[in-house]
Structures are given as structure tokens and as C-alpha cells.
Amino acid sequence: MLLDAGVVQRANECEESLEALLVGLLAHDLIELYRYSDDGPPVDAPRFKAGDQQGSAIGWVEVLDDSRNDYRGVWWANDSSRTFGSFHLSLARLVESESSAGASVDPPTEQVAERARLAGNAAGAAEAVGAHLFVTNRAQLTASRYRQRKNWLSPSEAIAFVSLYLRAQDVYLASVSPDGRYSIAFDRGMFFWVGTRELLPSAWRYVGGLMQHSTHQGVEDLGVLPLSVLERVQRVLEARDVIHVSLNRPHSRRAGDEAISSFETALLFLMAALDATAVVAHIVLGFTGPQYHAGWQNPGWIARVQKTAGSKLADIFVQGSRGKSALTILQHLRNSIHGAPLQNVTYQKGGAVERSLFSFPQTRRQELMDAISALGGNSLWGVEKFSDDHILVDAGVMLDRLLPEIFDLLNKVMDLTPIESLEGVSLSPGDVDPPSDDGSGHPSPFHEGYRLSARWQLGFST
């Protein structure tokens, strides 16, 4: 990997930042990291000596300032070797021309043109080294239409990708210093549990109140149900990892099948989490009748909710709302498990690499497409529509668009469920906030720093 010096500078300025965590992850032994700066490596950087020559800075990539032809030389070195390469100036010129075309000043000022030229050199350096990823915060690269093909990633994108790679090697870091020397690791279950609690902050009040009522009444149902919501979301995050690891491997039928299988698993657990909150609402609102009637997708049951103290709960799912559209997508995709399976299809566009997509289910297709349109449209949701009968979907993109919508629904439902009306519920600030320590003076696993780390690494940076 190649890391731009601007990211390193931001990491040094704030040790609690996303950039600081990213730089720490990149220091892991499983990653071969080089750094790049427009000004070249620091003067005091240790160098790999080659005979009587000055040698190249270890861990740095240097572009030679030589424009006599259409190639530019590049040196890079590690502890044991020094390598020379080059890149054709066509890539740098492409970045420059794209930056100039998008500049707010026409023609671009010298300063704008110079930044574009330097960004082009940086992109060329990444190309010469053969970096799998180039992490940069240069707008000329992160906003480029070539960014995905060239793997130019912003820090927030890179931290999710790097953490996924490390998790695939069974590395789950809660905290790590920028130099990588000091770290705190979680096991797999704790990492995803902390991530779940961070993504569902409304659950602190929800679980705390329902546990109080359960203890007061001596009944187990309302003590177990809220935890089952969290456990199911944890399973969703675990399945999501399998999807992204599978889709980022070299293309194969097996990898595509694994991704689709885990996608269906994630859909089942997501709907189960929502269903569990409906059962809780059924009990809290004092409804009689079978609990299996409870469901945010059940119009008759929703009508009952609308007439009670939980009317605001029903409003979340009113026709035309964002919540209703998200629920429609989840509901119909989940229900496809009762019909024809989601078919794994190999897809290739232009000169891009082959990808595994799945064919869109026929059942309730128009409702699905309308809901996707209401929430941003096909490209945002990973949908490739060729005709009404030929629609393919990227499972990873689809799930990553769906999850924030469903997490928002779950948080709203938990917020608006009137658990304070239950006997024995008396919530204090300590009952509704994450614990900052474990009771012995040490940071709790749910300390803010660890929760933010999990959020950033899972790719939910905002």
C-alpha cells in the first residue's frame, strides 16, 4: 500500500482521529506500506545504501524530477532491497486535465495547475510501485472518475477496506497507536458486539428499561427480546464481512455463491431484528391476541398501533415515508427465499474485472424498484438494469445501502417505544449511556474510543 503524507500529517495532529487509527492499522505486519510526499522523504529518513550512492529512503517512494521523455523514474526501498520503476506521463496528464476541467477558475490558476500536476505525480508513483491501494485525501484523486479502477481511496474508505482485510486474517483491533507498537485487540464476537452497540445507540435505554421491567415482574420475555434484536444485528454484520471478503477475492463461482448465501442470511436476521421490536411493542402497548400478528409490515397490526400511545411508531412506516421504502426493500428481498433462489451471475463491463451479481427476484419487482427509486435510485443501490426482465444487483452495495436505513428504523422504533410506561422502569443517566469503564478503573469495551474505532473500521464513518 502507498500512503500519502497528508494523511500521515493529519494522524500526527490528532491521535484520536480516523486517520491515526488508519495509520496504526497500516503498520501491521500483514501490510507492506510505503509513504509518499510531494517534497520527497524526510532528510533524516534511514536509507538503503547501494554502493557509494546515497541510496533510497526506506519505506518511501521517490519520483525523479526528470521530464526529458514521457516516462518518470521512481525509486522505493525496504529494509532489504531497493527497486527502480517508472510510470508513463499519460496517467499524470490525465489527472491534470481532469482536475483542470473541474476547476472553478477557467483557465485554472497556477496554484490549481500545480496541485493537479503534483496529484498526477502521486498517482503515477502508486502505479509504478504496483500498490494495491493508494490512500490519499487529494480531491483531484478521490473525486476522479478513475478512482475505483485505480484504487485511490480516501482515509474513511481505506480504513474500512484495510480492516476488512485484517479481519479476514482473524485480526480484530480495538485500538492501535499510529506507529503500530501498542494495540488492544478484541476477539471476533466482541468486535462485532461493540460495533452493534455503537450503531444502535438507542438500545442502551431500550434494553435497560425492558430489563428493569423484566426483573420487577419476574418474567423473562421482555428481558430476552431486546437482546435478541442486538444479537441478530451482530449476525448481520458478521454475514456482511463474508459478503465483502467473497466479492473482493479473485472472481469465481464459489465466491459469488458464498456472497449471495450470506446476503440472504443478512436479510433474514435484519427482518428478525425488526420483527422482535414489533413483538416488544405489542407487549408494551398492552395488545391482546397472538404475538405473531405483530409486524411493521402488517397493515392490520399497524392500524392498531396508530390508535394507541404508540401512534408515533406507526408514523415511521406510513406509506411514502423513507422507513416504508426501506422496509419494502428488506421485506421483498427477504421473502424471495420462499420462491426462486437469487441466481449468481457473472458480469463484466468494458475492460473491468469480472463481478458476481445476483438476478433481481421477479416477485413484487415493481414495488422493489419503486422503493429503490425513492431512496436514491439504481446506481446508488448497485442495480444494473438492462431491461424490465434483466436486472442484476451487487449484493455488497445493496446491503451497504440498506443497513443504514434499517439501523435508522431500529433506533427510531426503540426511541419511540414507550417503555417508561411499564411497571418497575425508572431509568437514570447511567442506564441509558454506554459505560466508560469496566468498574475497576479500566476502559470498558464500550468506551467511546473503542466504539468509534469499530464504527470506522466497519465503514460507517458518519
Tab-separated table of C-alpha atoms in Angstrom:
chain	number	residue	atom	x	y	z
A	1	MET	CA	0.000	0.000	0.000
A	2	LEU	CA	1.003	3.582	-0.607
A	3	LEU	CA	0.091	6.249	1.936
A	4	ASP	CA	0.039	9.956	1.112
A	5	ALA	CA	1.926	12.219	3.520
A	6	GLY	CA	-1.137	14.437	4.021
A	7	VAL	CA	-2.920	11.552	5.727
A	8	VAL	CA	0.084	10.970	7.984
A	9	GLN	CA	0.178	14.635	8.939
A	10	ARG	CA	-3.484	14.541	9.959
A	11	ALA	CA	-2.805	11.390	12.014
A	12	ASN	CA	0.035	13.114	13.865
A	13	GLU	CA	-2.104	16.155	14.617
A	14	CYS	CA	-4.888	14.192	16.337
A	15	GLU	CA	-4.258	10.799	17.917
A	16	GLU	CA	-7.990	10.144	18.338
A	17	SER	CA	-8.747	10.646	14.651
A	18	LEU	CA	-9.803	8.182	11.992
A	19	GLU	CA	-6.504	8.896	10.229
A	20	ALA	CA	-4.488	7.991	13.339
A	21	LEU	CA	-6.280	4.658	13.618
A	22	LEU	CA	-5.794	4.005	9.903
A	23	VAL	CA	-2.052	4.690	10.069
A	24	GLY	CA	-1.837	2.323	13.043
A	25	LEU	CA	-3.646	-0.437	11.137
A	26	LEU	CA	-1.342	0.066	8.172
A	27	ALA	CA	1.661	-0.593	10.438
A	28	HIS	CA	0.526	-4.216	10.856
A	29	ASP	CA	2.989	-6.909	9.757
A	30	LEU	CA	0.493	-8.233	7.189
A	31	ILE	CA	0.767	-4.994	5.211
A	32	GLU	CA	3.724	-3.750	3.180
A	33	LEU	CA	3.494	0.017	3.454
A	34	TYR	CA	5.281	2.819	1.619
A	35	ARG	CA	4.792	6.555	2.024
A	36	TYR	CA	4.829	9.374	-0.483
A	37	SER	CA	5.309	13.126	-0.221
A	38	ASP	CA	5.468	15.813	-2.891
A	39	ASP	CA	8.594	17.109	-1.145
A	40	GLY	CA	10.238	13.709	-1.037
A	41	PRO	CA	11.138	11.724	2.092
A	42	PRO	CA	12.382	13.424	5.276
A	43	VAL	CA	16.076	14.270	5.226
A	44	ASP	CA	16.665	12.127	8.309
A	45	ALA	CA	14.919	9.037	6.896
A	46	PRO	CA	17.160	5.926	7.060
A	47	ARG	CA	18.392	4.903	3.630
A	48	PHE	CA	19.161	1.658	1.865
A	49	LYS	CA	22.722	2.065	0.652
A	50	ALA	CA	23.699	0.943	-2.823
A	51	GLY	CA	27.477	1.134	-3.175
A	52	ASP	CA	28.732	4.693	-2.927
A	53	GLN	CA	25.382	6.199	-3.851
A	54	GLN	CA	23.217	7.991	-1.346
A	55	GLY	CA	20.620	5.245	-1.555
A	56	SER	CA	16.848	5.372	-1.280
A	57	ALA	CA	14.804	6.226	1.794
A	58	ILE	CA	13.489	3.076	3.416
A	59	GLY	CA	9.707	2.897	3.376
A	60	TRP	CA	9.355	5.820	0.959
A	61	VAL	CA	8.622	6.241	-2.746
A	62	GLU	CA	10.562	8.943	-4.589
A	63	VAL	CA	9.694	10.342	-8.021
A	64	LEU	CA	12.667	11.612	-10.011
A	65	ASP	CA	12.329	15.162	-11.305
A	66	ASP	CA	13.171	14.303	-14.882
A	67	SER	CA	10.793	15.269	-17.672
A	68	ARG	CA	13.111	14.702	-20.647
A	69	ASN	CA	10.837	11.977	-22.017
A	70	ASP	CA	7.350	10.567	-21.497
A	71	TYR	CA	8.390	8.458	-18.504
A	72	ARG	CA	9.295	9.440	-14.998
A	73	GLY	CA	11.579	7.328	-12.833
A	74	VAL	CA	10.606	6.089	-9.372
A	75	TRP	CA	12.737	4.628	-6.550
A	76	TRP	CA	11.478	2.804	-3.472
A	77	ALA	CA	13.202	0.726	-0.831
A	78	ASN	CA	12.573	-1.518	2.162
A	79	ASP	CA	14.993	-2.902	4.721
A	80	SER	CA	16.436	-5.475	2.329
A	81	SER	CA	16.183	-4.122	-1.219
A	82	ARG	CA	15.933	-1.120	-3.466
A	83	THR	CA	13.746	-1.050	-6.575
A	84	PHE	CA	13.532	1.178	-9.623
A	85	GLY	CA	10.445	1.636	-11.754
A	86	SER	CA	8.706	4.231	-13.834
A	87	PHE	CA	5.339	5.493	-14.959
A	88	HIS	CA	4.181	6.990	-18.222
A	89	LEU	CA	3.229	10.625	-18.004
A	90	SER	CA	-0.092	9.896	-19.711
A	91	LEU	CA	-1.588	8.985	-16.313
A	92	ALA	CA	-0.315	12.171	-14.689
A	93	ARG	CA	-1.597	14.220	-17.628
A	94	LEU	CA	-4.965	12.518	-17.353
A	95	VAL	CA	-5.246	13.591	-13.715
A	96	GLU	CA	-4.088	17.102	-14.599
A	97	SER	CA	-6.583	17.516	-17.427
A	98	GLU	CA	-9.453	16.147	-15.353
A	99	SER	CA	-8.571	18.475	-12.474
A	100	SER	CA	-8.305	21.467	-14.807
A	101	ALA	CA	-11.668	20.661	-16.397
A	102	GLY	CA	-13.295	20.635	-12.964
A	103	ALA	CA	-11.554	23.719	-11.634
A	104	SER	CA	-13.694	26.637	-10.516
A	105	VAL	CA	-11.311	29.028	-12.239
A	106	ASP	CA	-11.167	28.964	-16.055
A	107	PRO	CA	-8.418	28.850	-17.049
A	108	PRO	CA	-7.063	27.351	-13.798
A	109	THR	CA	-4.673	29.414	-11.759
A	110	GLU	CA	-1.042	28.405	-11.458
A	111	GLN	CA	-1.723	27.133	-7.948
A	112	VAL	CA	-4.582	24.889	-9.131
A	113	ALA	CA	-2.495	23.633	-12.044
A	114	GLU	CA	0.450	22.874	-9.752
A	115	ARG	CA	-1.742	20.885	-7.321
A	116	ALA	CA	-3.071	18.914	-10.263
A	117	ARG	CA	0.457	18.216	-11.520
A	118	LEU	CA	1.549	17.004	-8.084
A	119	ALA	CA	-1.545	14.790	-7.772
A	120	GLY	CA	-0.688	13.306	-11.157
A	121	ASN	CA	2.839	12.516	-9.953
A	122	ALA	CA	1.435	10.864	-6.811
A	123	ALA	CA	-0.929	8.740	-8.887
A	124	GLY	CA	1.970	7.777	-11.143
A	125	ALA	CA	4.057	6.758	-8.140
A	126	ALA	CA	1.292	4.438	-6.939
A	127	GLU	CA	1.088	2.952	-10.435
A	128	ALA	CA	4.851	2.389	-10.639
A	129	VAL	CA	5.041	0.670	-7.261
A	130	GLY	CA	2.070	-1.535	-8.101
A	131	ALA	CA	0.261	-0.513	-4.924
A	132	HIS	CA	-2.982	-2.379	-4.292
A	133	LEU	CA	-4.331	0.791	-2.676
A	134	PHE	CA	-3.244	4.412	-2.638
A	135	VAL	CA	-4.635	6.223	0.412
A	136	THR	CA	-4.899	9.949	-0.149
A	137	ASN	CA	-7.036	12.943	0.734
A	138	ARG	CA	-6.241	14.786	-2.526
A	139	ALA	CA	-9.563	15.842	-4.040
A	140	GLN	CA	-8.033	15.548	-7.522
A	141	LEU	CA	-7.824	11.764	-6.979
A	142	THR	CA	-10.649	10.915	-4.575
A	143	ALA	CA	-13.158	12.722	-6.815
A	144	SER	CA	-11.759	11.289	-10.039
A	145	ARG	CA	-13.883	9.060	-12.259
A	146	TYR	CA	-10.856	6.733	-12.440
A	147	ARG	CA	-10.558	6.331	-8.672
A	148	GLN	CA	-12.219	2.908	-8.391
A	149	ARG	CA	-10.286	1.450	-11.300
A	150	LYS	CA	-7.025	2.743	-9.811
A	151	ASN	CA	-7.957	2.110	-6.148
A	152	TRP	CA	-7.411	5.685	-4.981
A	153	LEU	CA	-9.175	5.697	-1.623
A	154	SER	CA	-9.926	8.378	0.938
A	155	PRO	CA	-8.940	7.610	4.560
A	156	SER	CA	-12.518	6.712	5.536
A	157	GLU	CA	-12.807	4.303	2.606
A	158	ALA	CA	-9.357	2.858	3.199
A	159	ILE	CA	-9.873	2.143	6.897
A	160	ALA	CA	-12.926	0.005	6.097
A	161	PHE	CA	-11.069	-1.886	3.373
A	162	VAL	CA	-7.885	-2.410	5.402
A	163	SER	CA	-9.811	-3.502	8.494
A	164	LEU	CA	-11.819	-5.972	6.397
A	165	TYR	CA	-8.550	-7.429	5.098
A	166	LEU	CA	-7.186	-7.749	8.644
A	167	ARG	CA	-10.436	-9.281	9.926
A	168	ALA	CA	-10.194	-11.845	7.137
A	169	GLN	CA	-6.861	-12.803	8.755
A	170	ASP	CA	-8.583	-13.012	12.172
A	171	VAL	CA	-7.185	-9.673	13.382
A	172	TYR	CA	-9.704	-7.563	15.322
A	173	LEU	CA	-8.118	-4.398	16.708
A	174	ALA	CA	-9.979	-2.106	19.076
A	175	SER	CA	-7.180	0.440	19.308
A	176	VAL	CA	-3.689	0.852	17.889
A	177	SER	CA	-1.083	3.600	18.119
A	178	PRO	CA	-0.072	5.313	14.840
A	179	ASP	CA	3.312	3.559	14.884
A	180	GLY	CA	1.642	0.184	15.446
A	181	ARG	CA	3.649	-0.584	18.589
A	182	TYR	CA	0.775	-0.551	21.050
A	183	SER	CA	-2.594	-2.101	20.404
A	184	ILE	CA	-5.661	-3.528	22.111
A	185	ALA	CA	-7.378	-6.415	20.378
A	186	PHE	CA	-10.877	-7.842	20.635
A	187	ASP	CA	-11.958	-11.327	19.741
A	188	ARG	CA	-14.336	-11.668	16.805
A	189	GLY	CA	-17.527	-11.724	18.843
A	190	MET	CA	-16.630	-8.693	20.966
A	191	PHE	CA	-15.604	-6.641	17.927
A	192	PHE	CA	-18.984	-7.106	16.266
A	193	TRP	CA	-20.852	-6.735	19.560
A	194	VAL	CA	-19.216	-3.359	20.230
A	195	GLY	CA	-19.942	-2.348	16.635
A	196	THR	CA	-23.590	-3.319	17.080
A	197	ARG	CA	-23.953	-1.284	20.282
A	198	GLU	CA	-22.369	1.717	18.544
A	199	LEU	CA	-24.670	1.514	15.513
A	200	LEU	CA	-27.774	1.085	17.689
A	201	PRO	CA	-27.260	3.707	20.430
A	202	SER	CA	-30.987	3.766	21.265
A	203	ALA	CA	-30.625	0.230	22.571
A	204	TRP	CA	-28.998	1.420	25.823
A	205	ARG	CA	-32.281	2.927	27.040
A	206	TYR	CA	-34.387	0.243	25.356
A	207	VAL	CA	-32.550	-2.736	26.828
A	208	GLY	CA	-32.068	-1.091	30.225
A	209	GLY	CA	-35.740	-0.266	30.692
A	210	LEU	CA	-37.013	-3.620	29.490
A	211	MET	CA	-34.536	-5.444	31.720
A	212	GLN	CA	-35.765	-3.414	34.710
A	213	HIS	CA	-39.375	-4.336	33.941
A	214	SER	CA	-38.458	-7.992	33.405
A	215	THR	CA	-36.691	-8.129	36.779
A	216	HIS	CA	-39.575	-6.308	38.514
A	217	GLN	CA	-42.200	-8.661	37.076
A	218	GLY	CA	-40.122	-11.801	37.341
A	219	VAL	CA	-40.807	-12.655	33.672
A	220	GLU	CA	-38.194	-13.383	31.057
A	221	ASP	CA	-39.756	-12.352	27.719
A	222	LEU	CA	-39.071	-8.630	27.855
A	223	GLY	CA	-35.568	-9.222	29.159
A	224	VAL	CA	-34.587	-11.548	26.305
A	225	LEU	CA	-36.325	-9.901	23.342
A	226	PRO	CA	-34.339	-6.623	23.252
A	227	LEU	CA	-31.066	-8.517	23.465
A	228	SER	CA	-32.200	-10.719	20.582
A	229	VAL	CA	-32.543	-7.560	18.478
A	230	LEU	CA	-28.874	-6.776	19.107
A	231	GLU	CA	-27.685	-10.350	18.634
A	232	ARG	CA	-29.414	-10.563	15.266
A	233	VAL	CA	-27.827	-7.324	14.100
A	234	GLN	CA	-24.459	-8.683	15.212
A	235	ARG	CA	-25.062	-11.718	12.960
A	236	VAL	CA	-25.880	-9.341	10.108
A	237	LEU	CA	-22.526	-7.562	10.498
A	238	GLU	CA	-20.722	-10.904	10.565
A	239	ALA	CA	-22.523	-12.036	7.403
A	240	ARG	CA	-21.658	-8.700	5.772
A	241	ASP	CA	-17.963	-9.443	6.285
A	242	VAL	CA	-18.350	-12.766	4.467
A	243	ILE	CA	-20.056	-10.979	1.563
A	244	HIS	CA	-17.327	-8.374	1.148
A	245	VAL	CA	-14.454	-10.815	1.602
A	246	SER	CA	-16.021	-13.127	-1.004
A	247	LEU	CA	-16.636	-10.339	-3.517
A	248	ASN	CA	-13.104	-8.962	-3.125
A	249	ARG	CA	-11.445	-12.282	-3.885
A	250	PRO	CA	-10.496	-13.201	-7.460
A	251	HIS	CA	-13.772	-13.887	-9.222
A	252	SER	CA	-15.107	-17.436	-9.001
A	253	ARG	CA	-18.461	-19.172	-8.935
A	254	ARG	CA	-17.847	-20.324	-5.357
A	255	ALA	CA	-17.072	-16.802	-4.097
A	256	GLY	CA	-20.237	-15.462	-5.716
A	257	ASP	CA	-22.342	-18.243	-4.197
A	258	GLU	CA	-20.871	-17.534	-0.746
A	259	ALA	CA	-21.714	-13.841	-1.106
A	260	ILE	CA	-25.316	-14.490	-2.110
A	261	SER	CA	-25.815	-17.085	0.639
A	262	SER	CA	-24.538	-14.637	3.265
A	263	PHE	CA	-26.649	-11.858	1.741
A	264	GLU	CA	-29.778	-13.956	2.248
A	265	THR	CA	-28.651	-14.728	5.800
A	266	ALA	CA	-28.233	-10.999	6.494
A	267	LEU	CA	-31.732	-10.301	5.161
A	268	LEU	CA	-33.253	-12.966	7.413
A	269	PHE	CA	-31.548	-11.624	10.541
A	270	LEU	CA	-32.355	-7.997	9.697
A	271	MET	CA	-36.038	-8.786	9.352
A	272	ALA	CA	-35.890	-10.881	12.522
A	273	ALA	CA	-34.474	-7.877	14.403
A	274	LEU	CA	-37.305	-5.648	13.204
A	275	ASP	CA	-39.885	-8.338	13.987
A	276	ALA	CA	-38.549	-8.613	17.535
A	277	THR	CA	-39.054	-4.873	18.084
A	278	ALA	CA	-42.646	-5.271	16.842
A	279	VAL	CA	-43.269	-8.058	19.385
A	280	VAL	CA	-41.856	-5.815	22.141
A	281	ALA	CA	-44.185	-3.002	21.042
A	282	HIS	CA	-47.108	-5.457	21.022
A	283	ILE	CA	-46.425	-6.313	24.669
A	284	VAL	CA	-45.583	-2.785	25.835
A	285	LEU	CA	-48.746	-1.352	24.273
A	286	GLY	CA	-50.816	-3.996	26.050
A	287	PHE	CA	-52.209	-5.664	22.938
A	288	THR	CA	-54.093	-8.916	23.270
A	289	GLY	CA	-54.034	-11.595	20.608
A	290	PRO	CA	-51.218	-13.684	19.147
A	291	GLN	CA	-47.812	-12.043	19.079
A	292	TYR	CA	-47.133	-13.443	15.614
A	293	HIS	CA	-49.525	-10.815	14.244
A	294	ALA	CA	-47.020	-8.141	15.321
A	295	GLY	CA	-45.058	-6.825	12.363
A	296	TRP	CA	-44.258	-3.423	10.895
A	297	GLN	CA	-45.204	-4.841	7.505
A	298	ASN	CA	-48.676	-5.930	8.738
A	299	PRO	CA	-51.253	-3.187	7.862
A	300	GLY	CA	-53.858	-4.511	10.306
A	301	TRP	CA	-51.443	-4.554	13.222
A	302	ILE	CA	-50.020	-1.129	12.274
A	303	ALA	CA	-53.589	0.245	12.335
A	304	ARG	CA	-53.892	-0.933	15.952
A	305	VAL	CA	-50.628	0.783	16.840
A	306	GLN	CA	-51.878	4.007	15.240
A	307	LYS	CA	-54.760	4.168	17.726
A	308	THR	CA	-52.586	3.879	20.839
A	309	ALA	CA	-49.915	5.759	22.755
A	310	GLY	CA	-47.525	4.294	20.193
A	311	SER	CA	-49.038	6.201	17.268
A	312	LYS	CA	-45.685	7.827	16.517
A	313	LEU	CA	-44.297	4.335	15.972
A	314	ALA	CA	-46.837	3.760	13.202
A	315	ASP	CA	-45.893	7.085	11.602
A	316	ILE	CA	-42.383	5.768	10.901
A	317	PHE	CA	-43.849	3.287	8.438
A	318	VAL	CA	-46.523	5.434	6.783
A	319	GLN	CA	-46.833	4.970	3.021
A	320	GLY	CA	-44.409	7.206	1.154
A	321	SER	CA	-42.016	7.573	4.102
A	322	ARG	CA	-38.332	6.692	3.974
A	323	GLY	CA	-38.948	3.985	6.580
A	324	LYS	CA	-41.660	2.368	4.491
A	325	SER	CA	-39.417	2.297	1.407
A	326	ALA	CA	-36.561	0.682	3.363
A	327	LEU	CA	-38.922	-1.872	4.885
A	328	THR	CA	-40.332	-2.693	1.430
A	329	ILE	CA	-36.851	-3.435	0.071
A	330	LEU	CA	-35.960	-5.616	3.045
A	331	GLN	CA	-39.324	-7.373	3.153
A	332	HIS	CA	-39.485	-8.330	-0.525
A	333	LEU	CA	-35.833	-9.357	-0.777
A	334	ARG	CA	-36.190	-11.469	2.368
A	335	ASN	CA	-39.401	-13.047	1.058
A	336	SER	CA	-37.602	-14.154	-2.106
A	337	ILE	CA	-36.316	-17.046	-0.013
A	338	HIS	CA	-39.789	-18.584	-0.412
A	339	GLY	CA	-39.544	-18.534	-4.213
A	340	ALA	CA	-36.879	-18.873	-6.885
A	341	PRO	CA	-33.366	-18.505	-5.427
A	342	LEU	CA	-31.238	-15.459	-6.103
A	343	GLN	CA	-29.127	-16.527	-9.067
A	344	ASN	CA	-25.384	-15.861	-9.128
A	345	VAL	CA	-24.496	-14.168	-12.432
A	346	THR	CA	-21.014	-13.341	-13.735
A	347	TYR	CA	-20.916	-9.809	-15.117
A	348	GLN	CA	-18.213	-7.859	-16.902
A	349	LYS	CA	-18.485	-4.342	-18.293
A	350	GLY	CA	-15.913	-2.935	-20.673
A	351	GLY	CA	-12.392	-3.728	-19.523
A	352	ALA	CA	-13.348	-4.019	-15.836
A	353	VAL	CA	-12.784	-7.205	-13.856
A	354	GLU	CA	-15.489	-9.848	-13.680
A	355	ARG	CA	-18.007	-9.436	-10.861
A	356	SER	CA	-20.575	-11.647	-9.176
A	357	LEU	CA	-24.048	-10.117	-9.194
A	358	PHE	CA	-27.434	-11.653	-8.489
A	359	SER	CA	-30.538	-11.567	-10.620
A	360	PHE	CA	-33.349	-9.480	-9.158
A	361	PRO	CA	-36.354	-11.511	-7.966
A	362	GLN	CA	-39.474	-11.401	-10.129
A	363	THR	CA	-41.935	-11.290	-7.213
A	364	ARG	CA	-43.071	-7.762	-6.303
A	365	ARG	CA	-40.361	-6.414	-8.601
A	366	GLN	CA	-42.078	-3.106	-9.372
A	367	GLU	CA	-42.602	-2.353	-5.678
A	368	LEU	CA	-38.930	-3.066	-5.086
A	369	MET	CA	-37.830	-0.809	-7.934
A	370	ASP	CA	-40.146	1.996	-6.775
A	371	ALA	CA	-38.729	1.791	-3.229
A	372	ILE	CA	-35.155	1.859	-4.541
A	373	SER	CA	-36.025	4.859	-6.712
A	374	ALA	CA	-37.441	6.660	-3.656
A	375	LEU	CA	-34.172	6.112	-1.768
A	376	GLY	CA	-31.698	7.344	-4.346
A	377	GLY	CA	-32.048	5.180	-7.428
A	378	ASN	CA	-30.388	2.241	-9.122
A	379	SER	CA	-26.730	3.299	-9.254
A	380	LEU	CA	-26.659	4.148	-5.550
A	381	TRP	CA	-28.089	0.713	-4.703
A	382	GLY	CA	-25.855	-1.353	-7.005
A	383	VAL	CA	-28.611	-2.113	-9.524
A	384	GLU	CA	-27.752	-2.687	-13.190
A	385	LYS	CA	-30.992	-2.521	-15.198
A	386	PHE	CA	-30.776	-3.678	-18.800
A	387	SER	CA	-34.493	-4.236	-19.330
A	388	ASP	CA	-37.593	-4.961	-17.238
A	389	ASP	CA	-36.673	-8.656	-17.336
A	390	HIS	CA	-32.900	-8.299	-16.990
A	391	ILE	CA	-31.894	-6.655	-13.696
A	392	LEU	CA	-28.689	-7.515	-11.824
A	393	VAL	CA	-27.656	-6.384	-8.344
A	394	ASP	CA	-24.376	-6.151	-6.422
A	395	ALA	CA	-25.084	-7.806	-3.049
A	396	GLY	CA	-22.363	-5.851	-1.253
A	397	VAL	CA	-23.541	-2.445	-2.462
A	398	MET	CA	-27.199	-3.309	-1.879
A	399	LEU	CA	-26.602	-4.411	1.715
A	400	ASP	CA	-24.397	-1.409	2.488
A	401	ARG	CA	-27.156	0.926	1.298
A	402	LEU	CA	-29.853	-0.976	3.171
A	403	LEU	CA	-28.126	-1.273	6.544
A	404	PRO	CA	-28.033	2.452	7.483
A	405	GLU	CA	-31.723	2.716	6.573
A	406	ILE	CA	-32.680	-0.272	8.735
A	407	PHE	CA	-30.427	0.843	11.599
A	408	ASP	CA	-32.200	4.203	11.473
A	409	LEU	CA	-35.557	2.382	11.651
A	410	LEU	CA	-34.452	0.250	14.588
A	411	ASN	CA	-33.162	3.271	16.505
A	412	LYS	CA	-36.393	5.196	15.902
A	413	VAL	CA	-38.557	2.243	16.939
A	414	MET	CA	-36.564	1.769	20.139
A	415	ASP	CA	-36.716	5.516	20.884
A	416	LEU	CA	-40.489	5.709	20.440
A	417	THR	CA	-41.493	2.500	22.210
A	418	PRO	CA	-42.975	3.847	25.495
A	419	ILE	CA	-41.120	1.530	27.849
A	420	GLU	CA	-41.298	4.093	30.684
A	421	SER	CA	-44.979	3.186	30.990
A	422	LEU	CA	-44.071	-0.309	32.215
A	423	GLU	CA	-44.035	-1.165	35.893
A	424	GLY	CA	-40.648	-1.118	37.570
A	425	VAL	CA	-38.980	1.085	34.967
A	426	SER	CA	-37.032	4.008	36.409
A	427	LEU	CA	-34.151	4.976	34.177
A	428	SER	CA	-31.200	7.046	35.350
A	429	PRO	CA	-28.472	8.542	33.099
A	430	GLY	CA	-26.288	5.540	33.887
A	431	ASP	CA	-28.949	3.258	32.449
A	432	VAL	CA	-29.115	4.971	29.075
A	433	ASP	CA	-25.443	5.772	28.369
A	434	PRO	CA	-22.639	3.374	27.415
A	435	PRO	CA	-20.304	2.571	30.336
A	436	SER	CA	-16.928	4.274	30.038
A	437	ASP	CA	-15.105	1.888	32.393
A	438	ASP	CA	-15.450	-1.722	33.472
A	439	GLY	CA	-15.875	-0.898	37.177
A	440	SER	CA	-12.225	-1.440	38.043
A	441	GLY	CA	-10.853	1.743	36.508
A	442	HIS	CA	-10.041	0.191	33.144
A	443	PRO	CA	-11.802	1.311	29.948
A	444	SER	CA	-14.971	-0.601	29.183
A	445	PRO	CA	-15.192	-2.374	25.802
A	446	PHE	CA	-17.911	0.211	25.145
A	447	HIS	CA	-15.640	3.179	25.813
A	448	GLU	CA	-16.242	5.898	23.221
A	449	GLY	CA	-12.841	5.384	21.599
A	450	TYR	CA	-13.449	1.667	21.047
A	451	ARG	CA	-16.964	2.263	19.736
A	452	LEU	CA	-15.737	4.875	17.252
A	453	SER	CA	-12.943	2.534	16.191
A	454	ALA	CA	-15.456	-0.223	15.442
A	455	ARG	CA	-17.715	2.206	13.566
A	456	TRP	CA	-14.871	3.479	11.388
A	457	GLN	CA	-13.500	0.006	10.701
A	458	LEU	CA	-16.930	-1.283	9.721
A	459	GLY	CA	-17.231	1.540	7.217
A	460	PHE	CA	-19.955	3.563	8.950
A	461	SER	CA	-17.805	6.660	9.332
A	462	THR	CA	-20.685	9.137	9.614
